[in-house]
Short mmCIF file of C-alpha atoms in Angstrom, two decimals:
data_model
loop_
_atom_site.label_atom_id
_atom_site.label_comp_id
_atom_site.label_asym_id
_atom_site.label_seq_id
_atom_site.Cartn_x
_atom_site.Cartn_y
_atom_site.Cartn_z
CA MET A 1 -2.87 -23.95 13.96
CA LEU A 2 -3.06 -21.24 11.29
CA LEU A 3 -5.58 -19.27 13.35
CA MET A 4 -3.34 -19.53 16.41
CA LEU A 5 -0.33 -18.33 14.41
CA GLN A 6 -2.45 -15.50 12.99
CA GLY A 7 -3.38 -14.42 16.51
CA VAL A 8 0.25 -14.41 17.66
CA TRP A 9 1.25 -12.47 14.56
CA MET A 10 -1.43 -9.83 15.19
CA GLY A 11 -0.36 -9.56 18.82
CA TRP A 12 3.19 -8.93 17.63
CA LEU A 13 1.98 -6.12 15.35
CA LEU A 14 -0.05 -4.56 18.16
CA SER A 15 3.06 -4.45 20.34
CA PHE A 16 4.74 -1.92 18.02
CA PRO A 17 4.67 1.66 19.35
CA VAL A 18 2.22 4.01 17.69
CA ALA A 19 4.26 6.34 15.48
CA LEU A 20 3.07 7.90 12.25
CA ASP A 21 5.94 8.07 9.78
CA SER A 22 4.53 9.96 6.78
CA ASP A 23 2.58 13.09 5.94
CA ASP A 24 -0.18 10.96 4.43
CA ALA A 25 -0.69 9.08 7.71
CA LEU A 26 -0.73 12.38 9.59
CA ASN A 27 -3.35 13.70 7.16
CA PHE A 28 -5.55 10.70 7.98
CA ALA A 29 -5.16 11.37 11.71
CA HIS A 30 -6.28 14.96 11.13
CA GLY A 31 -9.24 13.67 9.11
CA VAL A 32 -10.41 11.64 12.09
CA MET A 33 -10.92 14.89 14.00
CA ARG A 34 -12.03 17.14 11.13
CA PHE A 35 -12.62 15.98 7.56
CA SER A 36 -11.71 18.45 4.80
CA VAL A 37 -9.84 17.64 1.61
CA LEU A 38 -9.08 21.34 1.12
CA GLU A 39 -7.24 21.32 4.47
CA PHE A 40 -5.46 18.03 3.60
CA SER A 41 -7.40 16.23 6.32
CA PRO A 42 -6.81 13.95 4.48
CA HIS A 43 -5.48 14.79 1.02
CA PHE A 44 -7.47 14.20 -2.17
CA PRO A 45 -9.53 12.10 -2.88
CA GLY A 46 -10.45 11.94 0.79
CA TYR A 47 -10.67 8.15 1.45
CA PRO A 48 -14.10 8.37 3.15
CA ALA A 49 -14.44 4.73 4.24
CA PHE A 50 -11.01 4.72 5.86
CA ILE A 51 -11.94 7.86 7.79
CA TRP A 52 -15.20 6.18 8.89
CA LEU A 53 -13.29 3.09 10.08
CA ALA A 54 -10.71 5.17 11.93
CA ARG A 55 -13.44 7.25 13.59
CA LEU A 56 -15.13 4.08 14.85
CA LEU A 57 -11.84 2.89 16.35
CA ASN A 58 -11.22 6.35 17.80
CA LEU A 59 -14.31 5.86 19.93
CA LEU A 60 -12.44 3.01 21.63
CA VAL A 61 -8.91 4.42 21.88
CA ASP A 62 -9.50 8.23 21.90
CA ASP A 63 -6.26 8.83 20.00
CA PRO A 64 -6.42 9.70 16.27
CA ALA A 65 -2.91 8.41 15.55
CA ARG A 66 -3.62 5.07 17.24
CA ALA A 67 -7.02 4.83 15.53
CA VAL A 68 -5.41 5.33 12.10
CA GLN A 69 -2.68 2.76 12.78
CA TRP A 70 -5.18 0.23 14.11
CA ALA A 71 -7.41 0.73 11.07
CA SER A 72 -4.47 -0.15 8.83
CA LEU A 73 -3.53 -3.08 11.04
CA LEU A 74 -6.99 -4.62 11.16
CA GLY A 75 -7.44 -4.39 7.40
CA SER A 76 -3.94 -5.68 6.61
CA SER A 77 -4.34 -8.61 9.01
CA LEU A 78 -7.04 -9.99 6.69
CA LEU A 79 -4.68 -10.21 3.72
CA PRO A 80 -3.09 -13.62 4.57
CA PRO A 81 -6.36 -15.55 5.12
CA LEU A 82 -8.14 -13.89 2.20
CA SER A 83 -5.20 -14.57 -0.16
CA ALA A 84 -5.12 -18.20 0.92
CA LEU A 85 -8.88 -18.73 0.59
CA LEU A 86 -8.94 -17.09 -2.84
CA ALA A 87 -6.06 -19.29 -4.04
CA VAL A 88 -7.94 -22.39 -2.84
CA ARG A 89 -11.13 -21.30 -4.63
CA LEU A 90 -9.34 -20.25 -7.79
CA TRP A 91 -7.30 -23.45 -8.24
CA GLN A 92 -9.63 -25.88 -6.42
CA LEU A 93 -6.70 -27.13 -4.31
CA PRO A 94 -7.35 -27.09 -0.54
CA VAL A 95 -3.68 -27.95 0.11
CA LEU A 96 -2.76 -24.41 -0.96
CA LEU A 97 -4.37 -22.92 2.16
CA ALA A 98 -1.42 -23.23 4.55
CA PRO A 99 1.46 -22.30 2.18
CA ILE A 100 -0.27 -19.21 0.76
CA TRP A 101 -1.43 -18.08 4.22
CA LEU A 102 2.08 -18.40 5.63
CA THR A 103 3.71 -16.76 2.61
CA ALA A 104 1.39 -13.73 2.70
CA MET A 105 1.98 -13.40 6.44
CA ALA A 106 5.75 -13.64 6.00
CA LEU A 107 6.05 -11.02 3.25
CA PRO A 108 7.79 -7.91 4.64
CA LEU A 109 5.17 -5.90 2.77
CA THR A 110 2.35 -7.15 5.03
CA PRO A 111 3.59 -5.68 8.35
CA THR A 112 4.69 -2.57 6.43
CA LEU A 113 1.08 -2.01 5.32
CA ALA A 114 -0.24 -2.89 8.78
CA LEU A 115 1.88 -0.28 10.57
CA SER A 116 1.75 2.44 7.91
CA GLY A 117 -1.42 4.20 9.07
CA LEU A 118 -2.58 4.23 5.43
CA SER A 119 -5.56 2.76 3.60
CA ASP A 120 -3.70 0.28 1.37
CA GLY A 121 -4.23 -2.77 3.58
CA PRO A 122 -7.99 -2.37 4.23
CA ALA A 123 -8.61 -1.57 0.55
CA LEU A 124 -6.71 -4.69 -0.58
CA ALA A 125 -8.71 -6.76 1.92
CA ALA A 126 -11.98 -5.46 0.46
CA TRP A 127 -10.71 -6.24 -3.05
CA LEU A 128 -9.69 -9.81 -2.22
CA GLY A 129 -12.98 -10.27 -0.39
CA SER A 130 -15.00 -9.24 -3.43
CA LEU A 131 -13.00 -11.60 -5.66
CA LEU A 132 -13.49 -14.43 -3.17
CA VAL A 133 -17.26 -13.91 -3.03
CA LEU A 134 -17.53 -13.83 -6.82
CA ARG A 135 -15.40 -16.97 -7.09
CA ALA A 136 -17.25 -18.82 -4.34
CA SER A 137 -19.26 -20.93 -6.79
CA SER A 138 -20.12 -21.17 -10.44
CA SER A 139 -23.63 -19.82 -9.86
CA VAL A 140 -23.59 -16.77 -7.60
CA SER A 141 -26.83 -15.82 -5.86
CA SER A 142 -28.19 -12.28 -5.74
CA GLY A 143 -27.16 -12.01 -2.10
CA ARG A 144 -23.57 -12.96 -2.89
CA LEU A 145 -23.48 -10.50 -5.77
CA ALA A 146 -24.80 -7.75 -3.49
CA LEU A 147 -22.08 -8.57 -0.95
CA ALA A 148 -19.43 -8.52 -3.69
CA GLY A 149 -20.75 -5.16 -4.88
CA LEU A 150 -20.67 -3.78 -1.33
CA LEU A 151 -17.05 -4.88 -0.89
CA LEU A 152 -16.16 -3.38 -4.26
CA GLY A 153 -17.81 -0.11 -3.28
CA LEU A 154 -15.85 -0.13 -0.02
CA LEU A 155 -12.64 -0.75 -1.99
CA LEU A 156 -13.22 2.43 -3.96
CA ALA A 157 -14.25 4.33 -0.81
CA LEU A 158 -11.22 3.14 1.12
CA ARG A 159 -8.72 3.99 -1.63
CA PRO A 160 -10.18 5.56 -4.80
CA SER A 161 -6.78 5.43 -6.53
CA TYR A 162 -7.26 1.65 -6.59
CA PHE A 163 -9.91 2.03 -9.30
CA VAL A 164 -7.79 -0.15 -11.59
CA LEU A 165 -8.15 -3.01 -9.09
CA ALA A 166 -11.92 -2.76 -9.50
CA LEU A 167 -11.73 -3.80 -13.17
CA LEU A 168 -11.29 -7.51 -12.43
CA PRO A 169 -14.24 -7.94 -10.01
CA LEU A 170 -16.36 -5.58 -12.15
CA TRP A 171 -15.81 -7.80 -15.17
CA GLN A 172 -16.70 -10.92 -13.23
CA GLY A 173 -19.81 -9.39 -11.69
CA TRP A 174 -20.93 -8.00 -15.05
CA GLN A 175 -21.08 -11.53 -16.49
CA HIS A 176 -24.20 -12.25 -14.42
CA LYS A 177 -26.56 -10.51 -16.83
CA ARG A 178 -29.81 -11.11 -14.97
CA GLN A 179 -28.40 -10.03 -11.62
CA ARG A 180 -26.43 -6.93 -12.56
CA LEU A 181 -28.68 -4.66 -10.53
CA ALA A 182 -27.97 -6.62 -7.35
CA PHE A 183 -24.25 -6.22 -8.02
CA LEU A 184 -24.19 -2.55 -9.07
CA ALA A 185 -26.71 -1.13 -6.58
CA PRO A 186 -24.44 -1.42 -3.50
CA ILE A 187 -21.55 0.15 -5.44
CA ALA A 188 -23.76 3.10 -6.36
CA LEU A 189 -25.07 3.48 -2.80
CA VAL A 190 -21.57 3.53 -1.30
CA GLY A 191 -20.47 6.01 -3.97
CA LEU A 192 -23.44 8.29 -3.22
CA ALA A 193 -22.71 8.17 0.53
CA CYS A 194 -19.07 9.12 -0.15
CA LEU A 195 -20.11 11.97 -2.44
CA LEU A 196 -22.43 13.39 0.20
CA PHE A 197 -19.71 13.04 2.83
CA VAL A 198 -17.11 15.04 0.88
CA TRP A 199 -19.75 17.51 -0.34
CA GLN A 200 -20.82 18.49 3.18
CA ALA A 201 -17.19 19.32 3.97
CA ASP A 202 -15.90 21.07 0.83
CA GLY A 203 -18.70 21.52 -1.71
CA TRP A 204 -17.75 22.32 -5.30
CA ALA A 205 -14.21 23.19 -4.24
CA TYR A 206 -13.57 19.45 -3.79
CA PHE A 207 -13.62 18.96 -7.57
CA ALA A 208 -11.29 21.89 -8.21
CA GLU A 209 -8.87 20.43 -5.68
CA GLY A 210 -9.19 17.08 -7.44
CA ARG A 211 -8.07 18.57 -10.77
CA ARG A 212 -5.16 20.35 -9.11
CA PHE A 213 -4.02 17.33 -7.12
CA THR A 214 -4.30 14.87 -10.04
CA ASP A 215 -2.31 17.16 -12.33
CA GLY A 216 0.35 17.61 -9.64
CA HIS A 217 0.59 13.86 -9.02
CA PHE A 218 1.29 13.05 -12.66
CA HIS A 219 3.43 16.07 -13.58
CA LEU A 220 5.07 17.52 -10.45
CA TRP A 221 5.54 15.79 -7.11
CA GLY A 222 4.26 12.31 -7.99
CA ASN A 223 7.54 11.17 -9.60
CA THR A 224 5.64 8.85 -11.96
CA ALA A 225 6.93 7.34 -15.19
CA ALA A 226 4.00 8.97 -16.99
CA ALA A 227 5.84 12.29 -16.60
CA HIS A 228 9.42 11.06 -16.19
CA GLY A 229 10.25 8.03 -18.33
CA SER A 230 13.49 7.46 -16.42
CA ARG A 231 11.41 6.41 -13.42
CA LEU A 232 10.89 3.03 -15.12
CA LEU A 233 14.52 2.27 -14.26
CA SER A 234 13.73 3.15 -10.65
CA TRP A 235 10.90 0.62 -10.78
CA GLY A 236 13.41 -1.99 -11.93
CA GLN A 237 15.53 -1.27 -8.86
CA THR A 238 12.47 -1.41 -6.58
CA LEU A 239 11.33 -4.73 -8.06
CA HIS A 240 14.84 -6.11 -7.67
CA SER A 241 15.06 -5.05 -4.03
CA GLN A 242 11.62 -6.43 -3.13
CA LEU A 243 11.37 -9.59 -5.26
CA GLY A 244 15.01 -10.51 -5.92
CA PRO A 245 16.85 -11.00 -9.22
CA LEU A 246 14.30 -13.54 -10.52
CA TRP A 247 11.44 -11.04 -10.81
CA PRO A 248 11.45 -11.06 -14.67
CA LEU A 249 10.95 -14.85 -14.58
CA LEU A 250 8.09 -14.50 -12.11
CA MET A 251 6.36 -11.96 -14.35
CA GLY A 252 6.80 -14.24 -17.35
CA LEU A 253 5.10 -17.07 -15.48
CA LEU A 254 2.20 -14.80 -14.53
CA LEU A 255 1.63 -13.79 -18.15
CA TRP A 256 2.11 -17.30 -19.57
CA PRO A 257 -1.67 -18.03 -19.77
CA LEU A 258 -2.01 -15.12 -22.22
CA ARG A 259 0.54 -16.65 -24.61
CA SER A 260 -0.29 -20.30 -24.13
CA LYS A 261 -2.30 -22.02 -26.90
CA ALA A 262 -3.20 -24.93 -24.67
CA LYS A 263 -6.79 -25.79 -23.86
CA PRO A 264 -8.43 -23.42 -21.37
CA THR A 265 -8.15 -24.39 -17.71
CA GLN A 266 -10.20 -23.32 -14.72
CA LEU A 267 -8.24 -20.03 -14.83
CA ASP A 268 -10.03 -17.53 -17.03
CA LYS A 269 -7.70 -15.23 -18.98
CA CYS A 270 -9.28 -12.22 -17.30
CA TRP A 271 -7.11 -12.97 -14.26
CA PRO A 272 -3.69 -12.53 -15.92
CA LEU A 273 -5.14 -9.61 -17.89
CA GLY A 274 -6.25 -8.01 -14.64
CA TRP A 275 -2.77 -8.55 -13.22
CA LEU A 276 -1.23 -6.99 -16.34
CA ALA A 277 -3.47 -3.92 -16.00
CA LEU A 278 -2.32 -3.54 -12.39
CA LEU A 279 1.31 -3.87 -13.45
CA LEU A 280 1.02 -1.16 -16.11
CA TRP A 281 -0.84 1.18 -13.76
CA THR A 282 1.81 0.66 -11.09
CA LEU A 283 4.73 1.24 -13.45
CA PHE A 284 3.32 4.39 -15.07
CA GLY A 285 0.97 5.86 -12.47
CA GLN A 286 2.70 5.24 -9.12
CA ASN A 287 5.88 6.40 -7.40
CA PRO A 288 8.69 3.78 -7.33
CA ASP A 289 10.08 5.34 -4.15
CA ASN A 290 7.24 3.65 -2.22
CA PRO A 291 7.44 -0.17 -2.43
CA ARG A 292 3.95 -0.44 -0.88
CA HIS A 293 2.57 0.46 -4.31
CA LEU A 294 3.64 -3.03 -5.39
CA ALA A 295 1.13 -4.60 -2.98
CA PRO A 296 -1.71 -5.30 -5.48
CA ILE A 297 0.50 -7.03 -8.05
CA ILE A 298 2.39 -8.96 -5.35
CA TYR A 299 -0.67 -10.40 -3.61
CA LEU A 300 -2.53 -11.19 -6.82
CA GLY A 301 0.70 -12.53 -8.31
CA LEU A 302 1.17 -14.81 -5.31
CA ILE A 303 -2.34 -16.21 -5.78
CA LEU A 304 -1.82 -16.78 -9.51
CA LEU A 305 1.65 -18.28 -9.09
CA ALA A 306 0.18 -20.86 -6.71
CA GLY A 307 -1.29 -22.52 -9.79
CA CYS A 308 2.23 -23.16 -11.09
CA LEU A 309 2.86 -25.62 -8.29
CA PRO A 310 2.39 -29.27 -9.29
CA ALA A 311 -1.22 -30.27 -8.73
CA ALA A 312 -0.35 -32.56 -5.86
CA ARG A 313 -3.17 -33.64 -3.56
CA SER A 314 -0.96 -34.37 -0.57
CA VAL A 315 0.29 -31.79 1.88
CA ALA A 316 3.50 -33.77 2.10
CA SER A 317 4.35 -33.22 -1.58
CA TRP A 318 7.81 -31.69 -1.97
CA PRO A 319 6.80 -28.43 -3.76
CA LEU A 320 4.26 -27.48 -1.08
CA THR A 321 6.60 -28.55 1.69
CA GLY A 322 9.34 -26.40 0.18
CA VAL A 323 7.04 -23.39 -0.06
CA MET A 324 5.91 -23.80 3.55
CA LEU A 325 9.48 -24.14 4.85
CA GLY A 326 10.55 -21.09 2.84
CA ALA A 327 7.58 -19.10 4.17
CA LEU A 328 8.39 -20.08 7.76
CA ALA A 329 12.04 -19.09 7.26
CA LEU A 330 10.98 -15.71 5.85
CA LEU A 331 8.50 -15.25 8.71
CA VAL A 332 11.27 -15.82 11.26
CA THR A 333 13.37 -13.08 9.64
CA THR A 334 10.37 -10.72 9.56
CA LEU A 335 9.51 -11.12 13.26
CA ILE A 336 11.77 -8.40 14.63
CA PRO A 337 11.54 -6.78 18.10
CA PRO A 338 9.01 -3.91 18.14
CA ALA A 339 10.72 -0.65 17.20
CA LEU A 340 10.04 2.89 16.05
CA PRO A 341 10.07 3.59 12.29
CA ALA A 342 13.10 5.22 10.69
CA MET A 343 11.37 8.61 10.58
CA ALA A 344 10.74 8.63 14.34
CA GLN A 345 14.32 7.56 15.07
CA ALA A 346 15.71 10.26 12.79
CA LYS A 347 13.51 12.87 14.46
CA LEU A 348 14.82 11.94 17.90
CA MET A 349 18.45 12.26 16.79
CA ALA A 350 17.78 15.52 14.93
CA GLU A 351 16.27 17.04 18.08
CA GLN A 352 19.47 16.21 19.95
CA ARG A 353 22.07 17.24 17.38
CA CYS A 354 20.55 19.64 14.84
CA PRO A 355 19.68 23.35 15.08
CA ALA A 356 17.35 23.04 12.07
CA LEU A 357 16.29 20.49 9.46
CA VAL A 358 15.93 20.37 5.67
CA THR A 359 13.87 17.55 4.17
CA GLN A 360 11.46 16.65 1.39
CA TRP A 361 9.94 13.73 3.30
CA GLY A 362 7.47 14.13 6.14
CA VAL A 363 7.66 17.92 6.15
CA ARG A 364 4.27 18.45 7.77
CA LEU A 365 4.79 15.55 10.16
CA LEU A 366 8.08 16.99 11.41
CA ARG A 367 6.76 20.53 11.67
CA GLU A 368 3.91 19.37 13.90
CA ASN A 369 5.96 16.97 16.05
CA THR A 370 9.23 18.78 16.67
CA ALA A 371 10.29 22.26 17.78
CA LEU A 372 13.04 22.36 15.15
CA PRO A 373 12.69 24.79 12.23
CA VAL A 374 11.91 22.55 9.22
CA THR A 375 12.59 23.73 5.65
CA ASP A 376 10.91 21.99 2.72
CA GLY A 377 13.67 20.72 0.44
CA TRP A 378 11.36 21.11 -2.57
CA TYR A 379 12.22 24.83 -2.51
CA GLY A 380 15.89 24.78 -3.54
CA GLY A 381 16.79 28.33 -2.57
CA ASP A 382 15.37 28.04 0.95
CA ALA A 383 17.04 24.64 1.36
CA ARG A 384 20.51 25.89 0.33
CA LEU A 385 20.23 28.89 2.64
CA ALA A 386 19.23 26.72 5.61
CA LEU A 387 22.10 24.29 4.92
CA THR A 388 24.69 27.10 4.84
CA GLN A 389 23.39 28.17 8.25
CA GLY A 390 24.11 24.73 9.74
CA ALA A 391 20.87 22.83 9.22
CA CYS A 392 20.88 19.03 8.97
CA ARG A 393 19.66 17.29 5.81
CA LEU A 394 17.21 14.37 5.99
CA SER A 395 16.87 12.30 2.81
CA ARG A 396 15.61 8.94 1.56
CA ARG A 397 18.64 8.54 -0.72
CA PRO A 398 22.40 8.78 -0.10
CA LEU A 399 23.60 12.37 -0.28
CA LEU A 400 26.52 13.37 -2.48
CA ALA A 401 29.30 15.61 -1.18
CA ASP A 402 28.53 18.38 -3.68
CA GLU A 403 24.93 18.57 -2.40
CA LEU A 404 26.11 19.82 1.00
CA PRO A 405 27.93 23.09 1.69
CA GLY A 406 30.51 21.69 4.09
CA PRO A 407 31.81 18.60 5.88
CA TYR A 408 29.01 16.39 7.19
CA GLU A 409 28.74 13.08 8.99
CA THR A 410 25.94 10.80 7.81
CA GLN A 411 23.73 8.67 10.02
CA TRP A 412 21.75 5.82 8.43
CA PHE A 413 18.39 4.79 9.90
CA ALA A 414 17.52 1.32 8.65
CA PRO A 415 13.89 0.42 7.93
CA ARG A 416 12.14 -2.09 10.16
CA PHE A 417 11.04 -4.11 7.13
CA ARG A 418 12.43 -4.28 3.63
CA ALA A 419 9.32 -2.64 2.16
CA GLU A 420 9.72 0.43 4.38
CA PRO A 421 11.99 3.32 3.37
CA GLY A 422 15.25 4.01 5.18
CA LEU A 423 16.54 7.50 5.89
CA TRP A 424 19.90 9.30 5.84
CA LEU A 425 20.53 12.21 8.21
CA ALA A 426 23.48 14.45 7.29
CA ILE A 427 24.75 16.32 10.37
CA PRO A 428 27.26 19.22 10.02
CA ARG A 429 30.66 18.25 11.37
CA LYS A 430 32.08 20.70 13.92
CA GLU A 431 35.67 21.69 13.19
#
């Protein structure tokens, strides 16, 4: 039944129109045709494994945008079964399979990752797969360790910024002292292949671009709390919007094993410590404007919170039944009719009603997919000049009256899923 529901769910995702809605996704589509980090095809650090996967799919569909979206979809579709299997292995409770599978499928974050055209979903699948292999039994064979190492190497090749996620499986694999070579060799081989791949495209300039991009992420355009402490409040708003008002209680439950003085259980303390490391990295090293950055702590948190359910052995027990009914109710609300993302809808309206456009979001995407003059809102002087000449303003936050030079009417484009961003389009009002 779960496999049948999974198939229907994937068919629903495949029915959505192909529409890239971010500059990052567009950069990946360019990388399918020509890989160069210096040309932002894609941007640093290059995401070699995701480009390889998208190029394989491009052989079937002959459309870079579709190949990129399908690569995200195929990787993200593995998140529900892998989360459920890992929860079963971690807590030794087979009855957790259905509720965790359904809950991961019903999360609005899952279809958001699947349709984003980004590498988050495939990287998370590789991460959960490596944890599942390492947790498969108490004594892991050399072959299993090699497979776990390969998946861990692919995680880093799919999304190198997920290096913090690698700490938990690295720690677990390192505990097998006599088999460390079997675990580390595949990681090193994947890393070497990635290095050769980026080297043949950009050479030494790749490392100079890496220094520039990393510095810019943390101090300029990244909007991280590491550079702007006020962004922690923005994270509070993001957590509230995605997890509800009880998110502090959920985090307390996840960290309870670190404070508890009870006898150790089958859950090693490295698991909540790994979750805590992910939380800190997310809060200080990621942008709260993008809820998809919460994905690692949400999926791992879901798996760890499953252990808080009463250890009932019957599927008919009331806690598990309640979780399954709640997951089904959430799934029903998530299954919306296929639609274009907010960015594509805003672009269509702007082409009909705007002489020009000012935006800080999707600048390259809009410049390549519309004939409208597009001004980057990052440059304040250019943006103010364009607005005084009648340009429309596209923003991911509500615009204040004093930010616009004259009377405007505002059009709101709602996101398809709660984890996607919505957009406001301010159109000059004709008097």
